[in-house]
CSV table of C-alpha atoms in Angstrom, one decimal:
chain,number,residue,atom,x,y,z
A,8,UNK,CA,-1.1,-15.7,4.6
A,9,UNK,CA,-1.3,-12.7,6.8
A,10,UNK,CA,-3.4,-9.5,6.0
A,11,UNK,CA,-4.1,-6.5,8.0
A,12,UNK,CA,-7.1,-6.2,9.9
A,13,UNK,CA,-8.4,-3.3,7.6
A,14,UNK,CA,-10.9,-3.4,4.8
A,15,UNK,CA,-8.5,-3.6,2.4
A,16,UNK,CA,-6.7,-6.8,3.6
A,17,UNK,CA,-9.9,-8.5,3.5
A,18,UNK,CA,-10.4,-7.6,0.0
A,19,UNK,CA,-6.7,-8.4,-0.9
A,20,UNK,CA,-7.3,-11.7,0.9
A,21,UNK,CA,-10.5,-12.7,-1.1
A,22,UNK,CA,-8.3,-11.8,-4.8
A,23,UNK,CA,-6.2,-13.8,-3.3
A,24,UNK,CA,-8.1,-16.6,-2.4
A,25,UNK,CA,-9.8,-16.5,-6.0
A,26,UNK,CA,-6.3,-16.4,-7.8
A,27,UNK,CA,-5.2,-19.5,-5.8
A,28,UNK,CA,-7.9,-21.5,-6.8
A,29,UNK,CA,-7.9,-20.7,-10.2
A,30,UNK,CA,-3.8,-21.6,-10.0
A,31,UNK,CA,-5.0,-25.3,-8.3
A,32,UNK,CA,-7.4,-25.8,-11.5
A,33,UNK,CA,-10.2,-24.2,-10.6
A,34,UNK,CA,-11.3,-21.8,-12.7
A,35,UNK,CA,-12.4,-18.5,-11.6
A,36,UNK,CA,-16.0,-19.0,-13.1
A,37,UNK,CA,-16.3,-22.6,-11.6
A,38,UNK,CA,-18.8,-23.2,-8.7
A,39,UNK,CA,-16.0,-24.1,-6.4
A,40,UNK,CA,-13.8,-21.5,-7.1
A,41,UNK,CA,-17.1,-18.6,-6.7
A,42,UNK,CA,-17.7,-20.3,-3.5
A,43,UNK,CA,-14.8,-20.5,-1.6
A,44,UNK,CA,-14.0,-17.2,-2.8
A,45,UNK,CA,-17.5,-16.1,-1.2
A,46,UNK,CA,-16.9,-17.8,1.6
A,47,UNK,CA,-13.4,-16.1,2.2
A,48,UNK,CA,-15.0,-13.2,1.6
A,49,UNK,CA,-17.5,-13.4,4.5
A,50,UNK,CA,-15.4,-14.4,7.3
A,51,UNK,CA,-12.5,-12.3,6.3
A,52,UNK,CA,-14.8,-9.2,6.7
A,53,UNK,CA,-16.0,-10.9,10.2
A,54,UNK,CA,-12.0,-11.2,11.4
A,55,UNK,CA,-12.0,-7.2,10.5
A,56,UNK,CA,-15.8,-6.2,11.8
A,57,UNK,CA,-15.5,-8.7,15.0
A,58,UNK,CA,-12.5,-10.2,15.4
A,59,UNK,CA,-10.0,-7.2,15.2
A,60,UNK,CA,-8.1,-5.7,17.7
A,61,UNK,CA,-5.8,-2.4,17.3
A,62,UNK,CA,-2.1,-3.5,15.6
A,63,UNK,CA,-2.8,-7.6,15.2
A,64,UNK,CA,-3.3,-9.0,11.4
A,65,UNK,CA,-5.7,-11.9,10.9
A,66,UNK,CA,-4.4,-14.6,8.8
A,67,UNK,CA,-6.0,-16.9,5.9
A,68,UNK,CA,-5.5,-20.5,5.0
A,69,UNK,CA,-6.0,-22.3,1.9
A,70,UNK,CA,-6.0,-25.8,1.8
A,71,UNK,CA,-6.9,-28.4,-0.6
A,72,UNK,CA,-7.3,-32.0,0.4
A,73,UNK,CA,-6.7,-35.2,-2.0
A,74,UNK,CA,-10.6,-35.6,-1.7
A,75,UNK,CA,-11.1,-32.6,-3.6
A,76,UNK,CA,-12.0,-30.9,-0.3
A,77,UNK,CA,-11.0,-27.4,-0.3
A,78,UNK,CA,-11.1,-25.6,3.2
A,79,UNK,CA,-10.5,-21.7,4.1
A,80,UNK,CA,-9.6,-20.6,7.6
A,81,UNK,CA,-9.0,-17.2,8.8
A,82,UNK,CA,-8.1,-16.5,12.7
A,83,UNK,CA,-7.8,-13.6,14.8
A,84,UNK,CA,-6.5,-12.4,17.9
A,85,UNK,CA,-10.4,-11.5,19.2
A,86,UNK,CA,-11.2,-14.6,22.0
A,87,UNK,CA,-14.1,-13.2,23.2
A,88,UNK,CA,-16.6,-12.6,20.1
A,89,UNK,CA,-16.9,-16.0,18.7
A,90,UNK,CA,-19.6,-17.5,17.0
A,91,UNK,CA,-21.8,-20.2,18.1
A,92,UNK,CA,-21.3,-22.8,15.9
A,93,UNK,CA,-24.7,-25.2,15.8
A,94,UNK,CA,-27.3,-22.1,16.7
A,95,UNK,CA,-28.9,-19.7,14.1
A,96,UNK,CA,-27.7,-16.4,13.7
A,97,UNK,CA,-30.7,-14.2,13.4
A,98,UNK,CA,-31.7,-13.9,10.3
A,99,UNK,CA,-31.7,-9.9,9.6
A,100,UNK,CA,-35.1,-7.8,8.4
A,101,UNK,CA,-35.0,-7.7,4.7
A,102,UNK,CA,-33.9,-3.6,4.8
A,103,UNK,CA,-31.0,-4.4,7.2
A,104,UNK,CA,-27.5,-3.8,5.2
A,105,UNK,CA,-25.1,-6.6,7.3
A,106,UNK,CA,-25.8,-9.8,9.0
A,107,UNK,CA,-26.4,-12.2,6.3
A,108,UNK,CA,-22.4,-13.4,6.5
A,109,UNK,CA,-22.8,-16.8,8.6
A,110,UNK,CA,-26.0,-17.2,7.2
A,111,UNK,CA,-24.3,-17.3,3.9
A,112,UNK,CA,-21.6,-19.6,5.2
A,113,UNK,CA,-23.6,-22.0,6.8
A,114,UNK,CA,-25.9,-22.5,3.3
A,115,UNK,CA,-22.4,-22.9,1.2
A,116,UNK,CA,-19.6,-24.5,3.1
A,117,UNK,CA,-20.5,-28.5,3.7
A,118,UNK,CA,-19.5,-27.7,7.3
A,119,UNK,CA,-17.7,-24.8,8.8
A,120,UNK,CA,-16.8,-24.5,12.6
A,121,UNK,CA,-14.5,-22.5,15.3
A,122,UNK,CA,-11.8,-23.4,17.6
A,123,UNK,CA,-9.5,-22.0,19.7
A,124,UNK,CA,-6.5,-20.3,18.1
A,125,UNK,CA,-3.6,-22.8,18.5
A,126,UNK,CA,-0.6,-20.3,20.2
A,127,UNK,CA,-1.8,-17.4,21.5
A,128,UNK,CA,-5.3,-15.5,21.8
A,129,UNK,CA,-8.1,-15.6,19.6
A,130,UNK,CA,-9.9,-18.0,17.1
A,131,UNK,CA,-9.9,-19.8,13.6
A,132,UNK,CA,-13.0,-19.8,11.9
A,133,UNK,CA,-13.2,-22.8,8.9
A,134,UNK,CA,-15.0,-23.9,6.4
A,135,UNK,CA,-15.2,-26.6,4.0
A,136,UNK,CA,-16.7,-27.1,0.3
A,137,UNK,CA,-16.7,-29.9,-1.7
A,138,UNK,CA,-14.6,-29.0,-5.2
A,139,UNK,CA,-17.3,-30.9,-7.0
A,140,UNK,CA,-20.2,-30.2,-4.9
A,141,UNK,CA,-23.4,-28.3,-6.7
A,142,UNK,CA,-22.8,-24.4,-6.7
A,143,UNK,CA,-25.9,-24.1,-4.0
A,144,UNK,CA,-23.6,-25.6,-1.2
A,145,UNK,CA,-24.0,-28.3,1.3
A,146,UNK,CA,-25.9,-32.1,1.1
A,147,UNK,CA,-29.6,-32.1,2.1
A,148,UNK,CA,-29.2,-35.3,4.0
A,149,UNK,CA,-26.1,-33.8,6.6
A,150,UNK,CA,-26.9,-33.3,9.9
A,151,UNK,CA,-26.4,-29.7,11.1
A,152,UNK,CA,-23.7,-28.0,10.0
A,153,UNK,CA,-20.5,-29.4,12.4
């Protein structure tokens, strides 16, 4: 699905995203379908913050896997701000307002990475969750998070 790099389309994409789910049988109210909504959330307002440049959309896909994996990916055209999948974002002061989006990522999604936009510039960001995992996120026993 292709949105435009505004606000809006990240908002439209995360309805989306939500509706989608709850069309797959996954209710809207379930764990899986609050989390992969949250996590389309976050890096849909990344590919607008960080990843936009003037006149290119960012697109979103949906995927769910016979394992019951489900996995969001939204790229844009922006090659050079990436982030650095297996390091720590800094963790903001408790009366900062933005920051917290990878953070939030990294504690849902089961494992979420970046990689190089397949035709043209730019990058996908994924990240996968487990439709029957517990609604805090990832297993305690992985190690890191790709």
């Amino acid at each position: 699905m292709q949105f435009t790099s505004t606000p809006r389309g990240a908002r439209l994409a995360r309805r989306l995203v939500s509706h989608r789910l709850n069309d797959w049988g996954h209710p809207y109210t379930t764990p899986a379908n609050e989390t992969v909504t949250l996590i389309a959330a976050e890096l849909t307002a990344n590919a607008v913050q960080h990843g936009h440049v003037p006149g290119r959309d960012f697109h979103l896909r949906l995927t769910e896997t016979t394992d019951g994996t489900l996995r969001v990916e939204v790229t844009d055209t922006r090659t050079e701000k990436r982030p650095a999948p297996g390091t720590r974002t800094r963790t903001p002061t408790a009366d900062e307002e933005a920051g917290r989006g990878l953070l939030l990522v990294d504690a849902l999604a089961h494992t979420w990475d970046v990689t190089p936009r397949p035709v043209g510039p730019g990058k996908t960001v994924w990240a996968e969750v487990r439709a029957s995992q517990d609604p805090v996120g990832r297993d305690p026993d992985r190690e890191g998070h790709r």
